[in-house]
Amino acid sequence: MRKARGFTLIEVLIALAVLITVMTIAYNGLIQSLRTQSDQEAVTNSQAKLRRVMEVITQDLRSAIFGGIINQPYTPTAQAVSIGLIDGGAGYPVVNKQDYYADILSPATTASALGINPGDQLLMVNGAQSIVLPVSGVAQNGQPSQWRLSHATCRNPLAFAPTGTLVFRIRAMGIRYDPSQNTLYTREGSTEQPMAFGITNFRIDYIYSSSGGTLRTWNFSSGAFPGMTFTDAGTTYALQRLQVVMEARENSRGRAITRTYTGQVELLNNGTYAMGTVVSCS
């Protein structure tokens, strides 16, 4: 009879080497699979957050009264924008305008029926210019259907108030980005609150168009926000849309995964009224 032969040392070592190789491949595959899964989760989280924030921003911008940009609560920059949101009712005709008050026509017989109160904000539009006025007082003017709206803290610098000048009650709201905190803020009146955290970059592009269709993006290194229109080399450009670019970063197993999201908003005007140049209080 032949005696049974066991494994030689070399065979055992070869078997161990093969086993170690197989286990290493399996382990590396598992690590790569976990890394890919983690990266995908980070990408999904970043994109979902950016999409939600962008939806809120673009919805607000689409609601801007007359498709215009105003100058409060934030001065428009590449990282901040302000708009007026209509706050009920149609415009009231202005029949008399002085430095610190404006008389308007309204069929309302009581202040509560008028719906304008101290602390409200008004947008006065005369076709060429606009201004945001803080209301300090509301009183009947002693004449049928006339009300006097005082704005004591804001001298009205509009050059003229022709027939057709209107005031609208609005809510002035703004969005700004603080790069030092990677945080977006929103503000109405004196109340500012965080809108989104973990935003690693944020930019607003103000895109203008000429009557011939030439597009220009305003470069803030050339100067402050020019308003709804600007003229360069004899060509007038009107603000047509805003492009918002946001970036968020998520950690994935010790690595940073960055995603960028871009949204565009056409600034729509009903064609009846134009904000023109929004002037500041003097």
PDB file of C-alpha atoms in Angstrom:
ATOM      1  CA  MET A   1       0.000   0.000   0.000  1.00  0.00           C
ATOM      2  CA  ARG A   2       1.039   3.546  -0.768  1.00  0.00           C
ATOM      3  CA  LYS A   3       1.336   5.788   2.210  1.00  0.00           C
ATOM      4  CA  ALA A   4      -0.869   8.960   2.065  1.00  0.00           C
ATOM      5  CA  ARG A   5       1.167  12.078   1.359  1.00  0.00           C
ATOM      6  CA  GLY A   6       0.424  15.411   3.081  1.00  0.00           C
ATOM      7  CA  PHE A   7       0.886  18.937   1.699  1.00  0.00           C
ATOM      8  CA  THR A   8       4.396  20.143   1.414  1.00  0.00           C
ATOM      9  CA  LEU A   9       5.405  23.434   2.996  1.00  0.00           C
ATOM     10  CA  ILE A  10       5.656  25.062  -0.420  1.00  0.00           C
ATOM     11  CA  GLU A  11       2.124  23.972  -1.312  1.00  0.00           C
ATOM     12  CA  VAL A  12       0.802  25.357   1.959  1.00  0.00           C
ATOM     13  CA  LEU A  13       2.557  28.673   1.387  1.00  0.00           C
ATOM     14  CA  ILE A  14       1.226  28.875  -2.178  1.00  0.00           C
ATOM     15  CA  ALA A  15      -2.306  28.169  -0.941  1.00  0.00           C
ATOM     16  CA  LEU A  16      -1.961  30.847   1.729  1.00  0.00           C
ATOM     17  CA  ALA A  17      -0.676  33.327  -0.847  1.00  0.00           C
ATOM     18  CA  VAL A  18      -3.625  32.606  -3.139  1.00  0.00           C
ATOM     19  CA  LEU A  19      -6.047  32.979  -0.211  1.00  0.00           C
ATOM     20  CA  ILE A  20      -4.487  36.273   0.858  1.00  0.00           C
ATOM     21  CA  THR A  21      -4.639  37.560  -2.726  1.00  0.00           C
ATOM     22  CA  VAL A  22      -8.302  36.617  -3.062  1.00  0.00           C
ATOM     23  CA  MET A  23      -9.143  38.204   0.302  1.00  0.00           C
ATOM     24  CA  THR A  24      -7.227  41.371  -0.617  1.00  0.00           C
ATOM     25  CA  ILE A  25      -9.090  41.672  -3.909  1.00  0.00           C
ATOM     26  CA  ALA A  26     -12.404  41.103  -2.132  1.00  0.00           C
ATOM     27  CA  TYR A  27     -11.538  43.634   0.583  1.00  0.00           C
ATOM     28  CA  ASN A  28     -10.447  46.268  -1.934  1.00  0.00           C
ATOM     29  CA  GLY A  29     -13.610  45.638  -3.906  1.00  0.00           C
ATOM     30  CA  LEU A  30     -15.690  46.101  -0.765  1.00  0.00           C
ATOM     31  CA  ILE A  31     -13.854  49.315   0.125  1.00  0.00           C
ATOM     32  CA  GLN A  32     -14.315  50.648  -3.406  1.00  0.00           C
ATOM     33  CA  SER A  33     -17.994  49.724  -3.315  1.00  0.00           C
ATOM     34  CA  LEU A  34     -18.460  51.500   0.016  1.00  0.00           C
ATOM     35  CA  ARG A  35     -16.554  54.532  -1.281  1.00  0.00           C
ATOM     36  CA  THR A  36     -18.687  54.663  -4.424  1.00  0.00           C
ATOM     37  CA  GLN A  37     -21.851  54.354  -2.357  1.00  0.00           C
ATOM     38  CA  SER A  38     -20.672  57.099  -0.005  1.00  0.00           C
ATOM     39  CA  ASP A  39     -19.804  59.367  -2.948  1.00  0.00           C
ATOM     40  CA  GLN A  40     -23.198  58.777  -4.511  1.00  0.00           C
ATOM     41  CA  GLU A  41     -24.931  59.618  -1.238  1.00  0.00           C
ATOM     42  CA  ALA A  42     -22.875  62.819  -0.931  1.00  0.00           C
ATOM     43  CA  VAL A  43     -23.723  63.813  -4.506  1.00  0.00           C
ATOM     44  CA  THR A  44     -27.410  63.064  -3.953  1.00  0.00           C
ATOM     45  CA  ASN A  45     -27.494  65.050  -0.706  1.00  0.00           C
ATOM     46  CA  SER A  46     -25.711  68.038  -2.267  1.00  0.00           C
ATOM     47  CA  GLN A  47     -27.911  68.097  -5.346  1.00  0.00           C
ATOM     48  CA  ALA A  48     -31.099  67.707  -3.310  1.00  0.00           C
ATOM     49  CA  LYS A  49     -30.140  70.560  -0.991  1.00  0.00           C
ATOM     50  CA  LEU A  50     -29.139  72.855  -3.845  1.00  0.00           C
ATOM     51  CA  ARG A  51     -32.301  72.037  -5.773  1.00  0.00           C
ATOM     52  CA  ARG A  52     -34.547  72.829  -2.792  1.00  0.00           C
ATOM     53  CA  VAL A  53     -32.804  76.132  -2.111  1.00  0.00           C
ATOM     54  CA  MET A  54     -32.829  77.074  -5.793  1.00  0.00           C
ATOM     55  CA  GLU A  55     -36.565  76.384  -6.036  1.00  0.00           C
ATOM     56  CA  VAL A  56     -37.249  78.804  -3.180  1.00  0.00           C
ATOM     57  CA  ILE A  57     -34.984  81.511  -4.620  1.00  0.00           C
ATOM     58  CA  THR A  58     -36.320  81.292  -8.162  1.00  0.00           C
ATOM     59  CA  GLN A  59     -39.929  81.254  -6.962  1.00  0.00           C
ATOM     60  CA  ASP A  60     -39.335  84.483  -5.021  1.00  0.00           C
ATOM     61  CA  LEU A  61     -37.533  86.130  -7.933  1.00  0.00           C
ATOM     62  CA  ARG A  62     -40.319  85.228 -10.352  1.00  0.00           C
ATOM     63  CA  SER A  63     -42.756  86.990  -8.026  1.00  0.00           C
ATOM     64  CA  ALA A  64     -40.867  90.311  -8.116  1.00  0.00           C
ATOM     65  CA  ILE A  65     -43.261  93.182  -8.750  1.00  0.00           C
ATOM     66  CA  PHE A  66     -42.953  94.392 -12.360  1.00  0.00           C
ATOM     67  CA  GLY A  67     -39.994  92.042 -12.778  1.00  0.00           C
ATOM     68  CA  GLY A  68     -37.774  94.585 -11.065  1.00  0.00           C
ATOM     69  CA  ILE A  69     -34.902  94.768  -8.594  1.00  0.00           C
ATOM     70  CA  ILE A  70     -35.077  97.221  -5.687  1.00  0.00           C
ATOM     71  CA  ASN A  71     -32.408  98.644  -3.393  1.00  0.00           C
ATOM     72  CA  GLN A  72     -33.540  97.402   0.014  1.00  0.00           C
ATOM     73  CA  PRO A  73     -33.176  95.606   2.335  1.00  0.00           C
ATOM     74  CA  TYR A  74     -29.903  94.768   0.543  1.00  0.00           C
ATOM     75  CA  THR A  75     -28.053  96.696  -2.124  1.00  0.00           C
ATOM     76  CA  PRO A  76     -27.917  94.458  -5.226  1.00  0.00           C
ATOM     77  CA  THR A  77     -24.495  92.849  -5.696  1.00  0.00           C
ATOM     78  CA  ALA A  78     -23.121  89.591  -7.054  1.00  0.00           C
ATOM     79  CA  GLN A  79     -23.961  88.008  -3.684  1.00  0.00           C
ATOM     80  CA  ALA A  80     -27.159  89.830  -2.722  1.00  0.00           C
ATOM     81  CA  VAL A  81     -30.444  90.810  -4.337  1.00  0.00           C
ATOM     82  CA  SER A  82     -33.625  92.584  -3.228  1.00  0.00           C
ATOM     83  CA  ILE A  83     -37.103  92.474  -4.716  1.00  0.00           C
ATOM     84  CA  GLY A  84     -40.560  93.781  -3.943  1.00  0.00           C
ATOM     85  CA  LEU A  85     -43.411  91.332  -3.477  1.00  0.00           C
ATOM     86  CA  ILE A  86     -46.889  92.741  -4.030  1.00  0.00           C
ATOM     87  CA  ASP A  87     -48.752  92.756  -0.730  1.00  0.00           C
ATOM     88  CA  GLY A  88     -52.378  92.983  -1.750  1.00  0.00           C
ATOM     89  CA  GLY A  89     -54.461  95.269  -3.882  1.00  0.00           C
ATOM     90  CA  ALA A  90     -53.907  97.224  -7.051  1.00  0.00           C
ATOM     91  CA  GLY A  91     -51.979 100.471  -7.210  1.00  0.00           C
ATOM     92  CA  TYR A  92     -53.390 103.667  -5.716  1.00  0.00           C
ATOM     93  CA  PRO A  93     -53.329 106.826  -7.901  1.00  0.00           C
ATOM     94  CA  VAL A  94     -51.253 109.700  -6.503  1.00  0.00           C
ATOM     95  CA  VAL A  95     -52.985 113.099  -6.681  1.00  0.00           C
ATOM     96  CA  ASN A  96     -50.486 115.164  -4.691  1.00  0.00           C
ATOM     97  CA  LYS A  97     -46.874 114.520  -3.753  1.00  0.00           C
ATOM     98  CA  GLN A  98     -44.740 116.498  -1.333  1.00  0.00           C
ATOM     99  CA  ASP A  99     -41.375 115.812   0.225  1.00  0.00           C
ATOM    100  CA  TYR A 100     -42.671 113.863   3.207  1.00  0.00           C
ATOM    101  CA  TYR A 101     -46.122 112.695   2.160  1.00  0.00           C
ATOM    102  CA  ALA A 102     -48.220 111.599  -0.781  1.00  0.00           C
ATOM    103  CA  ASP A 103     -51.976 111.977  -1.194  1.00  0.00           C
ATOM    104  CA  ILE A 104     -53.681 109.058  -2.880  1.00  0.00           C
ATOM    105  CA  LEU A 105     -57.158 108.255  -4.125  1.00  0.00           C
ATOM    106  CA  SER A 106     -59.050 105.357  -2.597  1.00  0.00           C
ATOM    107  CA  PRO A 107     -62.754 104.626  -2.129  1.00  0.00           C
ATOM    108  CA  ALA A 108     -61.980 103.297   1.358  1.00  0.00           C
ATOM    109  CA  THR A 109     -63.894 105.047   4.139  1.00  0.00           C
ATOM    110  CA  THR A 110     -61.743 103.793   7.028  1.00  0.00           C
ATOM    111  CA  ALA A 111     -58.035 103.198   7.555  1.00  0.00           C
ATOM    112  CA  SER A 112     -58.630  99.483   8.062  1.00  0.00           C
ATOM    113  CA  ALA A 113     -60.482  99.336   4.751  1.00  0.00           C
ATOM    114  CA  LEU A 114     -57.613 101.174   3.061  1.00  0.00           C
ATOM    115  CA  GLY A 115     -55.250  98.417   4.153  1.00  0.00           C
ATOM    116  CA  ILE A 116     -52.146 100.607   4.496  1.00  0.00           C
ATOM    117  CA  ASN A 117     -50.698 101.029   7.985  1.00  0.00           C
ATOM    118  CA  PRO A 118     -47.665 102.670   9.621  1.00  0.00           C
ATOM    119  CA  GLY A 119     -44.696 100.375   9.152  1.00  0.00           C
ATOM    120  CA  ASP A 120     -45.822  99.185   5.725  1.00  0.00           C
ATOM    121  CA  GLN A 121     -43.659  99.735   2.674  1.00  0.00           C
ATOM    122  CA  LEU A 122     -44.859 101.373  -0.522  1.00  0.00           C
ATOM    123  CA  LEU A 123     -43.403 101.300  -3.998  1.00  0.00           C
ATOM    124  CA  MET A 124     -44.085 104.567  -5.825  1.00  0.00           C
ATOM    125  CA  VAL A 125     -43.778 104.303  -9.604  1.00  0.00           C
ATOM    126  CA  ASN A 126     -43.943 107.213 -12.030  1.00  0.00           C
ATOM    127  CA  GLY A 127     -42.776 105.383 -15.150  1.00  0.00           C
ATOM    128  CA  ALA A 128     -39.227 106.719 -15.178  1.00  0.00           C
ATOM    129  CA  GLN A 129     -38.312 106.233 -11.530  1.00  0.00           C
ATOM    130  CA  SER A 130     -39.390 104.293  -8.464  1.00  0.00           C
ATOM    131  CA  ILE A 131     -38.764 104.557  -4.759  1.00  0.00           C
ATOM    132  CA  VAL A 132     -39.531 102.389  -1.731  1.00  0.00           C
ATOM    133  CA  LEU A 133     -41.196 104.466   0.983  1.00  0.00           C
ATOM    134  CA  PRO A 134     -41.661 103.407   4.625  1.00  0.00           C
ATOM    135  CA  VAL A 135     -45.082 104.532   5.855  1.00  0.00           C
ATOM    136  CA  SER A 136     -44.988 106.545   9.087  1.00  0.00           C
ATOM    137  CA  GLY A 137     -48.596 107.735   9.157  1.00  0.00           C
ATOM    138  CA  VAL A 138     -51.989 107.281   7.491  1.00  0.00           C
ATOM    139  CA  ALA A 139     -54.816 109.819   7.726  1.00  0.00           C
ATOM    140  CA  GLN A 140     -57.792 111.051   5.758  1.00  0.00           C
ATOM    141  CA  ASN A 141     -56.994 114.212   3.843  1.00  0.00           C
ATOM    142  CA  GLY A 142     -60.295 116.036   4.385  1.00  0.00           C
ATOM    143  CA  GLN A 143     -61.375 115.451   0.814  1.00  0.00           C
ATOM    144  CA  PRO A 144     -63.598 112.712  -0.592  1.00  0.00           C
ATOM    145  CA  SER A 145     -61.733 109.464  -1.136  1.00  0.00           C
ATOM    146  CA  GLN A 146     -58.318 111.018  -0.399  1.00  0.00           C
ATOM    147  CA  TRP A 147     -55.775 109.655   2.051  1.00  0.00           C
ATOM    148  CA  ARG A 148     -52.467 111.135   3.137  1.00  0.00           C
ATOM    149  CA  LEU A 149     -49.576 108.697   3.461  1.00  0.00           C
ATOM    150  CA  SER A 150     -46.673 110.130   5.439  1.00  0.00           C
ATOM    151  CA  HIS A 151     -43.104 108.883   5.032  1.00  0.00           C
ATOM    152  CA  ALA A 152     -41.282 111.136   7.468  1.00  0.00           C
ATOM    153  CA  THR A 153     -37.980 109.238   7.471  1.00  0.00           C
ATOM    154  CA  CYS A 154     -37.627 109.253   3.703  1.00  0.00           C
ATOM    155  CA  ARG A 155     -37.697 112.482   1.769  1.00  0.00           C
ATOM    156  CA  ASN A 156     -39.151 111.635  -1.634  1.00  0.00           C
ATOM    157  CA  PRO A 157     -36.571 112.520  -4.313  1.00  0.00           C
ATOM    158  CA  LEU A 158     -38.696 111.561  -7.342  1.00  0.00           C
ATOM    159  CA  ALA A 159     -38.310 114.382  -9.822  1.00  0.00           C
ATOM    160  CA  PHE A 160     -41.966 114.459 -10.857  1.00  0.00           C
ATOM    161  CA  ALA A 161     -45.303 112.774 -10.242  1.00  0.00           C
ATOM    162  CA  PRO A 162     -47.303 112.916 -13.461  1.00  0.00           C
ATOM    163  CA  THR A 163     -50.832 111.666 -13.903  1.00  0.00           C
ATOM    164  CA  GLY A 164     -50.681 107.901 -13.669  1.00  0.00           C
ATOM    165  CA  THR A 165     -48.176 107.785 -10.804  1.00  0.00           C
ATOM    166  CA  LEU A 166     -49.152 104.905  -8.520  1.00  0.00           C
ATOM    167  CA  VAL A 167     -48.197 103.540  -5.121  1.00  0.00           C
ATOM    168  CA  PHE A 168     -48.269  99.830  -4.342  1.00  0.00           C
ATOM    169  CA  ARG A 169     -48.056  98.164  -0.966  1.00  0.00           C
ATOM    170  CA  ILE A 170     -45.173  95.710  -1.059  1.00  0.00           C
ATOM    171  CA  ARG A 171     -43.005  93.498   1.087  1.00  0.00           C
ATOM    172  CA  ALA A 172     -39.363  94.295   0.425  1.00  0.00           C
ATOM    173  CA  MET A 173     -37.367  91.086   0.766  1.00  0.00           C
ATOM    174  CA  GLY A 174     -33.761  90.246   0.104  1.00  0.00           C
ATOM    175  CA  ILE A 175     -31.363  87.333  -0.148  1.00  0.00           C
ATOM    176  CA  ARG A 176     -27.672  87.611   0.677  1.00  0.00           C
ATOM    177  CA  TYR A 177     -24.730  85.239   0.961  1.00  0.00           C
ATOM    178  CA  ASP A 178     -22.153  85.340   3.753  1.00  0.00           C
ATOM    179  CA  PRO A 179     -19.037  83.511   2.485  1.00  0.00           C
ATOM    180  CA  SER A 180     -17.393  83.616   5.910  1.00  0.00           C
ATOM    181  CA  GLN A 181     -20.193  81.420   7.283  1.00  0.00           C
ATOM    182  CA  ASN A 182     -21.157  79.562   4.091  1.00  0.00           C
ATOM    183  CA  THR A 183     -24.714  80.655   4.814  1.00  0.00           C
ATOM    184  CA  LEU A 184     -27.545  82.180   2.792  1.00  0.00           C
ATOM    185  CA  TYR A 185     -29.784  84.660   4.597  1.00  0.00           C
ATOM    186  CA  THR A 186     -33.193  86.076   3.771  1.00  0.00           C
ATOM    187  CA  ARG A 187     -34.598  89.290   5.173  1.00  0.00           C
ATOM    188  CA  GLU A 188     -37.890  91.141   5.296  1.00  0.00           C
ATOM    189  CA  GLY A 189     -37.870  94.463   7.114  1.00  0.00           C
ATOM    190  CA  SER A 190     -35.519  94.275  10.085  1.00  0.00           C
ATOM    191  CA  THR A 191     -35.781  90.500  10.447  1.00  0.00           C
ATOM    192  CA  GLU A 192     -32.957  88.440   8.952  1.00  0.00           C
ATOM    193  CA  GLN A 193     -32.870  84.684   9.238  1.00  0.00           C
ATOM    194  CA  PRO A 194     -30.771  81.851   7.812  1.00  0.00           C
ATOM    195  CA  MET A 195     -32.086  80.367   4.611  1.00  0.00           C
ATOM    196  CA  ALA A 196     -29.503  77.634   3.930  1.00  0.00           C
ATOM    197  CA  PHE A 197     -26.297  76.404   5.544  1.00  0.00           C
ATOM    198  CA  GLY A 198     -23.296  74.736   3.946  1.00  0.00           C
ATOM    199  CA  ILE A 199     -23.366  76.767   0.728  1.00  0.00           C
ATOM    200  CA  THR A 200     -19.705  76.991  -0.257  1.00  0.00           C
ATOM    201  CA  ASN A 201     -20.182  79.405  -3.159  1.00  0.00           C
ATOM    202  CA  PHE A 202     -22.976  81.673  -4.387  1.00  0.00           C
ATOM    203  CA  ARG A 203     -23.166  84.102  -7.284  1.00  0.00           C
ATOM    204  CA  ILE A 204     -25.873  86.138  -8.992  1.00  0.00           C
ATOM    205  CA  ASP A 205     -25.361  87.128 -12.626  1.00  0.00           C
ATOM    206  CA  TYR A 206     -27.415  90.096 -13.845  1.00  0.00           C
ATOM    207  CA  ILE A 207     -27.943  89.524 -17.568  1.00  0.00           C
ATOM    208  CA  TYR A 208     -28.976  92.444 -19.781  1.00  0.00           C
ATOM    209  CA  SER A 209     -30.183  92.452 -23.367  1.00  0.00           C
ATOM    210  CA  SER A 210     -30.161  95.132 -26.043  1.00  0.00           C
ATOM    211  CA  SER A 211     -33.039  95.684 -28.472  1.00  0.00           C
ATOM    212  CA  GLY A 212     -30.958  93.788 -31.019  1.00  0.00           C
ATOM    213  CA  GLY A 213     -30.653  90.755 -28.749  1.00  0.00           C
ATOM    214  CA  THR A 214     -27.046  91.281 -27.609  1.00  0.00           C
ATOM    215  CA  LEU A 215     -26.552  89.935 -24.083  1.00  0.00           C
ATOM    216  CA  ARG A 216     -24.317  91.511 -21.457  1.00  0.00           C
ATOM    217  CA  THR A 217     -23.610  90.284 -17.929  1.00  0.00           C
ATOM    218  CA  TRP A 218     -22.959  93.147 -15.565  1.00  0.00           C
ATOM    219  CA  ASN A 219     -19.439  93.071 -14.147  1.00  0.00           C
ATOM    220  CA  PHE A 220     -19.434  94.471 -10.616  1.00  0.00           C
ATOM    221  CA  SER A 221     -15.731  95.227 -10.889  1.00  0.00           C
ATOM    222  CA  SER A 222     -16.842  97.960 -13.313  1.00  0.00           C
ATOM    223  CA  GLY A 223     -19.146  99.571 -10.781  1.00  0.00           C
ATOM    224  CA  ALA A 224     -22.236  99.184  -8.625  1.00  0.00           C
ATOM    225  CA  PHE A 225     -25.521  97.733  -9.821  1.00  0.00           C
ATOM    226  CA  PRO A 226     -26.650 100.030 -12.670  1.00  0.00           C
ATOM    227  CA  GLY A 227     -30.382  99.499 -12.238  1.00  0.00           C
ATOM    228  CA  MET A 228     -32.888  98.084 -14.673  1.00  0.00           C
ATOM    229  CA  THR A 229     -31.085  99.609 -17.673  1.00  0.00           C
ATOM    230  CA  PHE A 230     -27.669 100.951 -18.603  1.00  0.00           C
ATOM    231  CA  THR A 231     -26.165 102.473 -21.723  1.00  0.00           C
ATOM    232  CA  ASP A 232     -22.763 101.607 -23.153  1.00  0.00           C
ATOM    233  CA  ALA A 233     -21.320 103.022 -26.389  1.00  0.00           C
ATOM    234  CA  GLY A 234     -24.720 104.344 -27.368  1.00  0.00           C
ATOM    235  CA  THR A 235     -26.516 101.022 -26.856  1.00  0.00           C
ATOM    236  CA  THR A 236     -29.105 100.630 -24.106  1.00  0.00           C
ATOM    237  CA  TYR A 237     -29.343  97.322 -22.284  1.00  0.00           C
ATOM    238  CA  ALA A 238     -32.324  96.250 -20.159  1.00  0.00           C
ATOM    239  CA  LEU A 239     -32.173  93.703 -17.348  1.00  0.00           C
ATOM    240  CA  GLN A 240     -33.709  90.523 -18.741  1.00  0.00           C
ATOM    241  CA  ARG A 241     -32.837  87.682 -16.404  1.00  0.00           C
ATOM    242  CA  LEU A 242     -30.944  86.620 -13.310  1.00  0.00           C
ATOM    243  CA  GLN A 243     -28.701  83.586 -13.217  1.00  0.00           C
ATOM    244  CA  VAL A 244     -28.040  82.075  -9.801  1.00  0.00           C
ATOM    245  CA  VAL A 245     -25.063  79.754  -9.301  1.00  0.00           C
ATOM    246  CA  MET A 246     -24.668  77.812  -6.053  1.00  0.00           C
ATOM    247  CA  GLU A 247     -22.151  75.291  -4.801  1.00  0.00           C
ATOM    248  CA  ALA A 248     -22.333  72.866  -1.888  1.00  0.00           C
ATOM    249  CA  ARG A 249     -19.750  70.474  -0.493  1.00  0.00           C
ATOM    250  CA  GLU A 250     -20.356  67.183   1.336  1.00  0.00           C
ATOM    251  CA  ASN A 251     -17.818  64.959   3.088  1.00  0.00           C
ATOM    252  CA  SER A 252     -17.481  61.414   1.815  1.00  0.00           C
ATOM    253  CA  ARG A 253     -15.179  59.197   3.890  1.00  0.00           C
ATOM    254  CA  GLY A 254     -12.769  62.051   4.494  1.00  0.00           C
ATOM    255  CA  ARG A 255     -12.976  63.496   0.987  1.00  0.00           C
ATOM    256  CA  ALA A 256     -14.866  66.586  -0.181  1.00  0.00           C
ATOM    257  CA  ILE A 257     -17.508  66.061  -2.870  1.00  0.00           C
ATOM    258  CA  THR A 258     -18.517  69.346  -4.530  1.00  0.00           C
ATOM    259  CA  ARG A 259     -21.570  69.956  -6.663  1.00  0.00           C
ATOM    260  CA  THR A 260     -22.740  73.112  -8.478  1.00  0.00           C
ATOM    261  CA  TYR A 261     -26.326  73.999  -9.354  1.00  0.00           C
ATOM    262  CA  THR A 262     -27.423  76.764 -11.740  1.00  0.00           C
ATOM    263  CA  GLY A 263     -30.844  78.331 -12.180  1.00  0.00           C
ATOM    264  CA  GLN A 264     -32.146  81.145 -14.387  1.00  0.00           C
ATOM    265  CA  VAL A 265     -35.136  83.417 -13.866  1.00  0.00           C
ATOM    266  CA  GLU A 266     -36.677  85.579 -16.555  1.00  0.00           C
ATOM    267  CA  LEU A 267     -37.756  88.914 -15.074  1.00  0.00           C
ATOM    268  CA  LEU A 268     -41.299  89.235 -16.351  1.00  0.00           C
ATOM    269  CA  ASN A 269     -43.167  92.525 -16.590  1.00  0.00           C
ATOM    270  CA  ASN A 270     -46.847  92.796 -17.401  1.00  0.00           C
ATOM    271  CA  GLY A 271     -46.012  95.615 -19.798  1.00  0.00           C
ATOM    272  CA  THR A 272     -48.322  98.122 -18.083  1.00  0.00           C
ATOM    273  CA  TYR A 273     -45.838  99.575 -15.624  1.00  0.00           C
ATOM    274  CA  ALA A 274     -42.065  99.813 -15.595  1.00  0.00           C
ATOM    275  CA  MET A 275     -40.048 100.429 -12.447  1.00  0.00           C
ATOM    276  CA  GLY A 276     -37.376 102.436 -14.187  1.00  0.00           C
ATOM    277  CA  THR A 277     -34.547 103.593 -11.937  1.00  0.00           C
ATOM    278  CA  VAL A 278     -35.057 102.794  -8.251  1.00  0.00           C
ATOM    279  CA  VAL A 279     -33.795 105.842  -6.373  1.00  0.00           C
ATOM    280  CA  SER A 280     -32.702 105.991  -2.743  1.00  0.00           C
ATOM    281  CA  CYS A 281     -34.157 108.021   0.076  1.00  0.00           C
ATOM    282  CA  SER A 282     -32.528 111.407   0.590  1.00  0.00           C
TER     283      SER A 282
END
